[in-house]
Amino acid sequence: MNKIIIDFGNIIEELKNKQVKLCLLHNRTGWFIIDKQDKLYQNEIYYDGGFLDKFIKEKLRIEFNLVPISVSTNIGEWEKHIWEIEEVDEFIKRQSKFWY
């Protein structure tokens, strides 16, 4: 699989069904996805630097493209801030009070 499309309007179910996790990387903009084989996917460049609450609130569908293995193997575990379902759910609960 070379790409994963995530419907942020239904993010919790998407993470469960597609068995992926959200990820931020140290000193890099944009969101990443890690699949169950630990492959890394980067959001479309158009959404680079975008905010998770905006993605969710606007129910965006964003394509994540596979990062070449030659690049992803050079990213240390310490650089990854992984958001599991629980962290995303807590984020939604915290932020939703600000959404109109």
PDB file of N, CA and C in Angstrom:
ATOM      1  N   MET A   1       0.846  -1.176   0.000  1.00  0.00           N
ATOM      2  CA  MET A   1       0.000   0.000   0.000  1.00  0.00           C
ATOM      3  C   MET A   1       0.895   1.245   0.000  1.00  0.00           C
ATOM      4  N   ASN A   2       0.641   2.143  -0.934  1.00  0.00           N
ATOM      5  CA  ASN A   2       1.458   3.352  -1.062  1.00  0.00           C
ATOM      6  C   ASN A   2       0.800   4.593  -0.499  1.00  0.00           C
ATOM      7  N   LYS A   3      -0.499   4.487  -0.158  1.00  0.00           N
ATOM      8  CA  LYS A   3      -1.171   5.642   0.423  1.00  0.00           C
ATOM      9  C   LYS A   3      -2.300   5.168   1.328  1.00  0.00           C
ATOM     10  N   ILE A   4      -2.637   6.043   2.261  1.00  0.00           N
ATOM     11  CA  ILE A   4      -3.755   5.817   3.173  1.00  0.00           C
ATOM     12  C   ILE A   4      -4.553   7.111   3.191  1.00  0.00           C
ATOM     13  N   ILE A   5      -5.852   7.014   3.015  1.00  0.00           N
ATOM     14  CA  ILE A   5      -6.719   8.192   3.090  1.00  0.00           C
ATOM     15  C   ILE A   5      -7.449   8.152   4.429  1.00  0.00           C
ATOM     16  N   ILE A   6      -7.353   9.253   5.159  1.00  0.00           N
ATOM     17  CA  ILE A   6      -7.979   9.348   6.474  1.00  0.00           C
ATOM     18  C   ILE A   6      -9.090  10.384   6.423  1.00  0.00           C
ATOM     19  N   ASP A   7     -10.270   9.970   6.871  1.00  0.00           N
ATOM     20  CA  ASP A   7     -11.417  10.864   7.011  1.00  0.00           C
ATOM     21  C   ASP A   7     -11.397  11.394   8.445  1.00  0.00           C
ATOM     22  N   PHE A   8     -10.947  12.629   8.614  1.00  0.00           N
ATOM     23  CA  PHE A   8     -10.811  13.200   9.943  1.00  0.00           C
ATOM     24  C   PHE A   8     -12.156  13.508  10.593  1.00  0.00           C
ATOM     25  N   GLY A   9     -13.232  13.491   9.827  1.00  0.00           N
ATOM     26  CA  GLY A   9     -14.563  13.651  10.399  1.00  0.00           C
ATOM     27  C   GLY A   9     -14.974  12.434  11.209  1.00  0.00           C
ATOM     28  N   ASN A  10     -14.274  11.350  11.033  1.00  0.00           N
ATOM     29  CA  ASN A  10     -14.551  10.091  11.734  1.00  0.00           C
ATOM     30  C   ASN A  10     -13.213   9.481  12.178  1.00  0.00           C
ATOM     31  N   ILE A  11     -12.355  10.312  12.745  1.00  0.00           N
ATOM     32  CA  ILE A  11     -10.969   9.949  12.986  1.00  0.00           C
ATOM     33  C   ILE A  11     -10.795   8.739  13.897  1.00  0.00           C
ATOM     34  N   ILE A  12     -11.565   8.646  14.947  1.00  0.00           N
ATOM     35  CA  ILE A  12     -11.403   7.515  15.884  1.00  0.00           C
ATOM     36  C   ILE A  12     -11.684   6.194  15.179  1.00  0.00           C
ATOM     37  N   GLU A  13     -12.772   6.122  14.426  1.00  0.00           N
ATOM     38  CA  GLU A  13     -13.095   4.898  13.689  1.00  0.00           C
ATOM     39  C   GLU A  13     -12.059   4.608  12.607  1.00  0.00           C
ATOM     40  N   GLU A  14     -11.567   5.645  11.972  1.00  0.00           N
ATOM     41  CA  GLU A  14     -10.541   5.470  10.944  1.00  0.00           C
ATOM     42  C   GLU A  14      -9.276   4.846  11.537  1.00  0.00           C
ATOM     43  N   LEU A  15      -8.854   5.354  12.686  1.00  0.00           N
ATOM     44  CA  LEU A  15      -7.660   4.812  13.330  1.00  0.00           C
ATOM     45  C   LEU A  15      -7.866   3.349  13.712  1.00  0.00           C
ATOM     46  N   LYS A  16      -9.048   3.044  14.236  1.00  0.00           N
ATOM     47  CA  LYS A  16      -9.360   1.657  14.617  1.00  0.00           C
ATOM     48  C   LYS A  16      -9.417   0.750  13.396  1.00  0.00           C
ATOM     49  N   ASN A  17     -10.220   1.121  12.430  1.00  0.00           N
ATOM     50  CA  ASN A  17     -10.451   0.258  11.265  1.00  0.00           C
ATOM     51  C   ASN A  17      -9.216   0.067  10.401  1.00  0.00           C
ATOM     52  N   LYS A  18      -8.427   1.111  10.257  1.00  0.00           N
ATOM     53  CA  LYS A  18      -7.238   1.025   9.396  1.00  0.00           C
ATOM     54  C   LYS A  18      -5.990   0.620  10.177  1.00  0.00           C
ATOM     55  N   GLN A  19      -6.165   0.473  11.496  1.00  0.00           N
ATOM     56  CA  GLN A  19      -5.075   0.057  12.388  1.00  0.00           C
ATOM     57  C   GLN A  19      -3.831   0.919  12.194  1.00  0.00           C
ATOM     58  N   VAL A  20      -4.040   2.228  12.323  1.00  0.00           N
ATOM     59  CA  VAL A  20      -2.953   3.190  12.194  1.00  0.00           C
ATOM     60  C   VAL A  20      -2.916   4.110  13.408  1.00  0.00           C
ATOM     61  N   LYS A  21      -1.813   4.839  13.523  1.00  0.00           N
ATOM     62  CA  LYS A  21      -1.632   5.821  14.587  1.00  0.00           C
ATOM     63  C   LYS A  21      -1.207   7.131  13.950  1.00  0.00           C
ATOM     64  N   LEU A  22      -1.583   8.235  14.557  1.00  0.00           N
ATOM     65  CA  LEU A  22      -1.088   9.542  14.123  1.00  0.00           C
ATOM     66  C   LEU A  22       0.290   9.757  14.719  1.00  0.00           C
ATOM     67  N   CYS A  23       1.089  10.566  14.067  1.00  0.00           N
ATOM     68  CA  CYS A  23       2.450  10.792  14.541  1.00  0.00           C
ATOM     69  C   CYS A  23       2.920  12.179  14.131  1.00  0.00           C
ATOM     70  N   LEU A  24       3.605  12.829  15.046  1.00  0.00           N
ATOM     71  CA  LEU A  24       4.345  14.057  14.759  1.00  0.00           C
ATOM     72  C   LEU A  24       5.818  13.720  14.875  1.00  0.00           C
ATOM     73  N   LEU A  25       6.647  14.368  14.067  1.00  0.00           N
ATOM     74  CA  LEU A  25       8.084  14.135  14.120  1.00  0.00           C
ATOM     75  C   LEU A  25       8.791  15.395  14.601  1.00  0.00           C
ATOM     76  N   HIS A  26       9.761  15.197  15.457  1.00  0.00           N
ATOM     77  CA  HIS A  26      10.561  16.280  16.011  1.00  0.00           C
ATOM     78  C   HIS A  26      11.177  17.118  14.881  1.00  0.00           C
ATOM     79  N   ASN A  27      11.011  18.431  14.975  1.00  0.00           N
ATOM     80  CA  ASN A  27      11.570  19.392  14.013  1.00  0.00           C
ATOM     81  C   ASN A  27      11.054  19.229  12.591  1.00  0.00           C
ATOM     82  N   ARG A  28       9.878  18.651  12.423  1.00  0.00           N
ATOM     83  CA  ARG A  28       9.273  18.541  11.092  1.00  0.00           C
ATOM     84  C   ARG A  28       7.826  19.010  11.192  1.00  0.00           C
ATOM     85  N   THR A  29       7.352  19.651  10.138  1.00  0.00           N
ATOM     86  CA  THR A  29       5.952  20.064  10.117  1.00  0.00           C
ATOM     87  C   THR A  29       5.131  18.951   9.484  1.00  0.00           C
ATOM     88  N   GLY A  30       3.860  18.992   9.731  1.00  0.00           N
ATOM     89  CA  GLY A  30       2.968  18.016   9.122  1.00  0.00           C
ATOM     90  C   GLY A  30       2.711  16.815  10.007  1.00  0.00           C
ATOM     91  N   TRP A  31       1.670  16.109   9.627  1.00  0.00           N
ATOM     92  CA  TRP A  31       1.266  14.902  10.335  1.00  0.00           C
ATOM     93  C   TRP A  31       1.698  13.679   9.554  1.00  0.00           C
ATOM     94  N   PHE A  32       1.928  12.628  10.280  1.00  0.00           N
ATOM     95  CA  PHE A  32       2.311  11.353   9.702  1.00  0.00           C
ATOM     96  C   PHE A  32       1.371  10.280  10.232  1.00  0.00           C
ATOM     97  N   ILE A  33       1.341   9.161   9.551  1.00  0.00           N
ATOM     98  CA  ILE A  33       0.589   7.981   9.954  1.00  0.00           C
ATOM     99  C   ILE A  33       1.594   6.835  10.053  1.00  0.00           C
ATOM    100  N   ILE A  34       1.436   6.016  11.062  1.00  0.00           N
ATOM    101  CA  ILE A  34       2.226   4.790  11.180  1.00  0.00           C
ATOM    102  C   ILE A  34       1.251   3.623  11.091  1.00  0.00           C
ATOM    103  N   ASP A  35       1.497   2.695  10.157  1.00  0.00           N
ATOM    104  CA  ASP A  35       0.590   1.552  10.016  1.00  0.00           C
ATOM    105  C   ASP A  35       1.040   0.392  10.907  1.00  0.00           C
ATOM    106  N   LYS A  36       0.304  -0.714  10.835  1.00  0.00           N
ATOM    107  CA  LYS A  36       0.589  -1.836  11.733  1.00  0.00           C
ATOM    108  C   LYS A  36       1.920  -2.519  11.425  1.00  0.00           C
ATOM    109  N   GLN A  37       2.510  -2.253  10.257  1.00  0.00           N
ATOM    110  CA  GLN A  37       3.845  -2.783   9.940  1.00  0.00           C
ATOM    111  C   GLN A  37       4.942  -1.748  10.238  1.00  0.00           C
ATOM    112  N   ASP A  38       4.579  -0.682  10.940  1.00  0.00           N
ATOM    113  CA  ASP A  38       5.491   0.412  11.281  1.00  0.00           C
ATOM    114  C   ASP A  38       5.993   1.184  10.073  1.00  0.00           C
ATOM    115  N   LYS A  39       5.234   1.151   8.965  1.00  0.00           N
ATOM    116  CA  LYS A  39       5.566   1.985   7.812  1.00  0.00           C
ATOM    117  C   LYS A  39       5.051   3.388   8.075  1.00  0.00           C
ATOM    118  N   LEU A  40       5.784   4.364   7.598  1.00  0.00           N
ATOM    119  CA  LEU A  40       5.476   5.762   7.842  1.00  0.00           C
ATOM    120  C   LEU A  40       4.893   6.402   6.590  1.00  0.00           C
ATOM    121  N   TYR A  41       3.835   7.182   6.764  1.00  0.00           N
ATOM    122  CA  TYR A  41       3.161   7.887   5.671  1.00  0.00           C
ATOM    123  C   TYR A  41       3.061   9.359   6.051  1.00  0.00           C
ATOM    124  N   GLN A  42       3.301  10.249   5.081  1.00  0.00           N
ATOM    125  CA  GLN A  42       3.239  11.694   5.317  1.00  0.00           C
ATOM    126  C   GLN A  42       2.022  12.287   4.643  1.00  0.00           C
ATOM    127  N   ASN A  43       1.414  13.297   5.337  1.00  0.00           N
ATOM    128  CA  ASN A  43       0.246  13.963   4.749  1.00  0.00           C
ATOM    129  C   ASN A  43       0.619  14.679   3.456  1.00  0.00           C
ATOM    130  N   GLU A  44      -0.404  14.925   2.632  1.00  0.00           N
ATOM    131  CA  GLU A  44      -0.197  15.684   1.398  1.00  0.00           C
ATOM    132  C   GLU A  44       0.453  17.024   1.750  1.00  0.00           C
ATOM    133  N   ILE A  45       1.342  17.486   0.915  1.00  0.00           N
ATOM    134  CA  ILE A  45       2.085  18.724   1.160  1.00  0.00           C
ATOM    135  C   ILE A  45       1.144  19.905   1.413  1.00  0.00           C
ATOM    136  N   TYR A  46       0.005  19.927   0.754  1.00  0.00           N
ATOM    137  CA  TYR A  46      -0.958  21.015   0.922  1.00  0.00           C
ATOM    138  C   TYR A  46      -1.338  21.198   2.390  1.00  0.00           C
ATOM    139  N   TYR A  47      -1.388  20.103   3.152  1.00  0.00           N
ATOM    140  CA  TYR A  47      -1.809  20.141   4.554  1.00  0.00           C
ATOM    141  C   TYR A  47      -0.643  20.209   5.530  1.00  0.00           C
ATOM    142  N   ASP A  48       0.577  20.340   5.013  1.00  0.00           N
ATOM    143  CA  ASP A  48       1.747  20.401   5.869  1.00  0.00           C
ATOM    144  C   ASP A  48       1.634  21.588   6.814  1.00  0.00           C
ATOM    145  N   GLY A  49       1.872  21.364   8.071  1.00  0.00           N
ATOM    146  CA  GLY A  49       1.775  22.421   9.068  1.00  0.00           C
ATOM    147  C   GLY A  49       0.360  22.667   9.548  1.00  0.00           C
ATOM    148  N   GLY A  50      -0.597  21.857   9.093  1.00  0.00           N
ATOM    149  CA  GLY A  50      -1.993  22.022   9.486  1.00  0.00           C
ATOM    150  C   GLY A  50      -2.256  21.569  10.916  1.00  0.00           C
ATOM    151  N   PHE A  51      -3.350  22.027  11.449  1.00  0.00           N
ATOM    152  CA  PHE A  51      -3.721  21.734  12.829  1.00  0.00           C
ATOM    153  C   PHE A  51      -4.752  20.617  12.893  1.00  0.00           C
ATOM    154  N   LEU A  52      -4.532  19.690  13.802  1.00  0.00           N
ATOM    155  CA  LEU A  52      -5.412  18.538  13.949  1.00  0.00           C
ATOM    156  C   LEU A  52      -6.847  18.953  14.223  1.00  0.00           C
ATOM    157  N   ASP A  53      -7.059  19.942  15.077  1.00  0.00           N
ATOM    158  CA  ASP A  53      -8.436  20.352  15.378  1.00  0.00           C
ATOM    159  C   ASP A  53      -9.155  20.876  14.138  1.00  0.00           C
ATOM    160  N   LYS A  54      -8.442  21.553  13.266  1.00  0.00           N
ATOM    161  CA  LYS A  54      -9.046  22.030  12.013  1.00  0.00           C
ATOM    162  C   LYS A  54      -9.405  20.854  11.113  1.00  0.00           C
ATOM    163  N   PHE A  55      -8.514  19.877  10.999  1.00  0.00           N
ATOM    164  CA  PHE A  55      -8.789  18.695  10.186  1.00  0.00           C
ATOM    165  C   PHE A  55     -10.068  18.010  10.657  1.00  0.00           C
ATOM    166  N   ILE A  56     -10.198  17.881  11.979  1.00  0.00           N
ATOM    167  CA  ILE A  56     -11.355  17.186  12.554  1.00  0.00           C
ATOM    168  C   ILE A  56     -12.619  18.030  12.403  1.00  0.00           C
ATOM    169  N   LYS A  57     -12.536  19.282  12.772  1.00  0.00           N
ATOM    170  CA  LYS A  57     -13.705  20.177  12.723  1.00  0.00           C
ATOM    171  C   LYS A  57     -14.254  20.313  11.301  1.00  0.00           C
ATOM    172  N   GLU A  58     -13.349  20.414  10.328  1.00  0.00           N
ATOM    173  CA  GLU A  58     -13.780  20.574   8.935  1.00  0.00           C
ATOM    174  C   GLU A  58     -13.998  19.239   8.226  1.00  0.00           C
ATOM    175  N   LYS A  59     -13.814  18.145   8.953  1.00  0.00           N
ATOM    176  CA  LYS A  59     -14.054  16.794   8.440  1.00  0.00           C
ATOM    177  C   LYS A  59     -13.311  16.543   7.122  1.00  0.00           C
ATOM    178  N   LEU A  60     -12.041  16.920   7.134  1.00  0.00           N
ATOM    179  CA  LEU A  60     -11.231  16.783   5.928  1.00  0.00           C
ATOM    180  C   LEU A  60     -10.855  15.332   5.667  1.00  0.00           C
ATOM    181  N   ARG A  61     -10.728  14.997   4.401  1.00  0.00           N
ATOM    182  CA  ARG A  61     -10.205  13.698   3.957  1.00  0.00           C
ATOM    183  C   ARG A  61      -8.822  13.975   3.392  1.00  0.00           C
ATOM    184  N   ILE A  62      -7.818  13.412   4.042  1.00  0.00           N
ATOM    185  CA  ILE A  62      -6.437  13.724   3.672  1.00  0.00           C
ATOM    186  C   ILE A  62      -5.714  12.443   3.276  1.00  0.00           C
ATOM    187  N   GLU A  63      -4.977  12.559   2.189  1.00  0.00           N
ATOM    188  CA  GLU A  63      -4.182  11.434   1.706  1.00  0.00           C
ATOM    189  C   GLU A  63      -2.794  11.478   2.338  1.00  0.00           C
ATOM    190  N   PHE A  64      -2.354  10.327   2.815  1.00  0.00           N
ATOM    191  CA  PHE A  64      -1.017  10.171   3.376  1.00  0.00           C
ATOM    192  C   PHE A  64      -0.249   9.238   2.451  1.00  0.00           C
ATOM    193  N   ASN A  65       0.931   9.666   2.032  1.00  0.00           N
ATOM    194  CA  ASN A  65       1.742   8.892   1.092  1.00  0.00           C
ATOM    195  C   ASN A  65       2.925   8.246   1.801  1.00  0.00           C
ATOM    196  N   LEU A  66       3.243   7.043   1.375  1.00  0.00           N
ATOM    197  CA  LEU A  66       4.326   6.265   1.967  1.00  0.00           C
ATOM    198  C   LEU A  66       5.651   7.017   1.870  1.00  0.00           C
ATOM    199  N   VAL A  67       6.321   7.109   3.004  1.00  0.00           N
ATOM    200  CA  VAL A  67       7.661   7.685   3.047  1.00  0.00           C
ATOM    201  C   VAL A  67       8.632   6.575   2.641  1.00  0.00           C
ATOM    202  N   PRO A  68       9.550   6.852   1.720  1.00  0.00           N
ATOM    203  CA  PRO A  68      10.492   5.806   1.310  1.00  0.00           C
ATOM    204  C   PRO A  68      11.201   5.183   2.511  1.00  0.00           C
ATOM    205  N   ILE A  69      11.382   3.882   2.467  1.00  0.00           N
ATOM    206  CA  ILE A  69      12.031   3.146   3.552  1.00  0.00           C
ATOM    207  C   ILE A  69      13.428   3.711   3.825  1.00  0.00           C
ATOM    208  N   SER A  70      14.124   4.128   2.766  1.00  0.00           N
ATOM    209  CA  SER A  70      15.475   4.689   2.938  1.00  0.00           C
ATOM    210  C   SER A  70      15.450   5.950   3.801  1.00  0.00           C
ATOM    211  N   VAL A  71      14.332   6.649   3.803  1.00  0.00           N
ATOM    212  CA  VAL A  71      14.193   7.859   4.623  1.00  0.00           C
ATOM    213  C   VAL A  71      13.664   7.492   6.006  1.00  0.00           C
ATOM    214  N   SER A  72      12.602   6.702   6.061  1.00  0.00           N
ATOM    215  CA  SER A  72      11.957   6.401   7.341  1.00  0.00           C
ATOM    216  C   SER A  72      12.855   5.613   8.294  1.00  0.00           C
ATOM    217  N   THR A  73      13.767   4.793   7.764  1.00  0.00           N
ATOM    218  CA  THR A  73      14.664   4.040   8.648  1.00  0.00           C
ATOM    219  C   THR A  73      15.709   4.934   9.306  1.00  0.00           C
ATOM    220  N   ASN A  74      15.858   6.148   8.806  1.00  0.00           N
ATOM    221  CA  ASN A  74      16.802   7.096   9.406  1.00  0.00           C
ATOM    222  C   ASN A  74      16.142   8.023  10.421  1.00  0.00           C
ATOM    223  N   ILE A  75      14.875   7.767  10.735  1.00  0.00           N
ATOM    224  CA  ILE A  75      14.159   8.561  11.732  1.00  0.00           C
ATOM    225  C   ILE A  75      14.174   7.774  13.038  1.00  0.00           C
ATOM    226  N   GLY A  76      14.766   8.356  14.048  1.00  0.00           N
ATOM    227  CA  GLY A  76      14.868   7.680  15.345  1.00  0.00           C
ATOM    228  C   GLY A  76      13.537   7.638  16.080  1.00  0.00           C
ATOM    229  N   GLU A  77      13.409   6.638  16.921  1.00  0.00           N
ATOM    230  CA  GLU A  77      12.186   6.511  17.728  1.00  0.00           C
ATOM    231  C   GLU A  77      12.001   7.734  18.623  1.00  0.00           C
ATOM    232  N   TRP A  78      13.070   8.322  19.073  1.00  0.00           N
ATOM    233  CA  TRP A  78      12.987   9.493  19.943  1.00  0.00           C
ATOM    234  C   TRP A  78      12.387  10.697  19.216  1.00  0.00           C
ATOM    235  N   GLU A  79      12.403  10.672  17.882  1.00  0.00           N
ATOM    236  CA  GLU A  79      11.861  11.779  17.085  1.00  0.00           C
ATOM    237  C   GLU A  79      10.345  11.694  16.921  1.00  0.00           C
ATOM    238  N   LYS A  80       9.767  10.549  17.250  1.00  0.00           N
ATOM    239  CA  LYS A  80       8.342  10.298  17.000  1.00  0.00           C
ATOM    240  C   LYS A  80       7.502  10.584  18.238  1.00  0.00           C
ATOM    241  N   HIS A  81       6.500  11.405  18.058  1.00  0.00           N
ATOM    242  CA  HIS A  81       5.484  11.633  19.083  1.00  0.00           C
ATOM    243  C   HIS A  81       4.208  10.960  18.554  1.00  0.00           C
ATOM    244  N   ILE A  82       3.935   9.777  19.048  1.00  0.00           N
ATOM    245  CA  ILE A  82       2.835   8.961  18.523  1.00  0.00           C
ATOM    246  C   ILE A  82       1.553   9.234  19.291  1.00  0.00           C
ATOM    247  N   TRP A  83       0.481   9.414  18.529  1.00  0.00           N
ATOM    248  CA  TRP A  83      -0.852   9.625  19.084  1.00  0.00           C
ATOM    249  C   TRP A  83      -1.686   8.365  18.827  1.00  0.00           C
ATOM    250  N   GLU A  84      -1.920   7.614  19.879  1.00  0.00           N
ATOM    251  CA  GLU A  84      -2.782   6.436  19.793  1.00  0.00           C
ATOM    252  C   GLU A  84      -4.232   6.928  19.865  1.00  0.00           C
ATOM    253  N   ILE A  85      -5.163   6.018  19.742  1.00  0.00           N
ATOM    254  CA  ILE A  85      -6.590   6.365  19.771  1.00  0.00           C
ATOM    255  C   ILE A  85      -6.943   7.139  21.044  1.00  0.00           C
ATOM    256  N   GLU A  86      -6.400   6.711  22.164  1.00  0.00           N
ATOM    257  CA  GLU A  86      -6.716   7.360  23.443  1.00  0.00           C
ATOM    258  C   GLU A  86      -6.302   8.835  23.451  1.00  0.00           C
ATOM    259  N   GLU A  87      -5.105   9.120  22.926  1.00  0.00           N
ATOM    260  CA  GLU A  87      -4.630  10.509  22.888  1.00  0.00           C
ATOM    261  C   GLU A  87      -5.479  11.365  21.954  1.00  0.00           C
ATOM    262  N   VAL A  88      -5.869  10.806  20.830  1.00  0.00           N
ATOM    263  CA  VAL A  88      -6.719  11.544  19.885  1.00  0.00           C
ATOM    264  C   VAL A  88      -8.083  11.807  20.511  1.00  0.00           C
ATOM    265  N   ASP A  89      -8.635  10.800  21.177  1.00  0.00           N
ATOM    266  CA  ASP A  89      -9.941  10.951  21.833  1.00  0.00           C
ATOM    267  C   ASP A  89      -9.877  12.032  22.917  1.00  0.00           C
ATOM    268  N   GLU A  90      -8.845  12.027  23.723  1.00  0.00           N
ATOM    269  CA  GLU A  90      -8.678  13.053  24.758  1.00  0.00           C
ATOM    270  C   GLU A  90      -8.511  14.439  24.136  1.00  0.00           C
ATOM    271  N   PHE A  91      -7.773  14.530  23.042  1.00  0.00           N
ATOM    272  CA  PHE A  91      -7.597  15.790  22.334  1.00  0.00           C
ATOM    273  C   PHE A  91      -8.949  16.332  21.870  1.00  0.00           C
ATOM    274  N   ILE A  92      -9.767  15.470  21.290  1.00  0.00           N
ATOM    275  CA  ILE A  92     -11.089  15.877  20.803  1.00  0.00           C
ATOM    276  C   ILE A  92     -11.938  16.379  21.959  1.00  0.00           C
ATOM    277  N   LYS A  93     -11.921  15.675  23.069  1.00  0.00           N
ATOM    278  CA  LYS A  93     -12.714  16.095  24.243  1.00  0.00           C
ATOM    279  C   LYS A  93     -12.263  17.462  24.746  1.00  0.00           C
ATOM    280  N   ARG A  94     -10.957  17.685  24.796  1.00  0.00           N
ATOM    281  CA  ARG A  94     -10.436  18.978  25.261  1.00  0.00           C
ATOM    282  C   ARG A  94     -10.783  20.111  24.302  1.00  0.00           C
ATOM    283  N   GLN A  95     -10.587  19.879  23.014  1.00  0.00           N
ATOM    284  CA  GLN A  95     -10.737  20.935  22.021  1.00  0.00           C
ATOM    285  C   GLN A  95     -12.176  21.222  21.624  1.00  0.00           C
ATOM    286  N   SER A  96     -13.033  20.219  21.707  1.00  0.00           N
ATOM    287  CA  SER A  96     -14.403  20.381  21.190  1.00  0.00           C
ATOM    288  C   SER A  96     -15.178  21.486  21.900  1.00  0.00           C
ATOM    289  N   LYS A  97     -14.796  21.827  23.112  1.00  0.00           N
ATOM    290  CA  LYS A  97     -15.498  22.915  23.806  1.00  0.00           C
ATOM    291  C   LYS A  97     -15.244  24.267  23.158  1.00  0.00           C
ATOM    292  N   PHE A  98     -14.213  24.347  22.311  1.00  0.00           N
ATOM    293  CA  PHE A  98     -13.893  25.586  21.618  1.00  0.00           C
ATOM    294  C   PHE A  98     -14.502  25.647  20.212  1.00  0.00           C
ATOM    295  N   TRP A  99     -15.061  24.523  19.761  1.00  0.00           N
ATOM    296  CA  TRP A  99     -15.648  24.435  18.422  1.00  0.00           C
ATOM    297  C   TRP A  99     -17.072  24.930  18.452  1.00  0.00           C
ATOM    298  N   TYR A 100     -17.447  25.681  17.463  1.00  0.00           N
ATOM    299  CA  TYR A 100     -18.818  26.234  17.419  1.00  0.00           C
ATOM    300  C   TYR A 100     -19.675  25.405  16.540  1.00  0.00           C
TER     301      TYR A 100
END
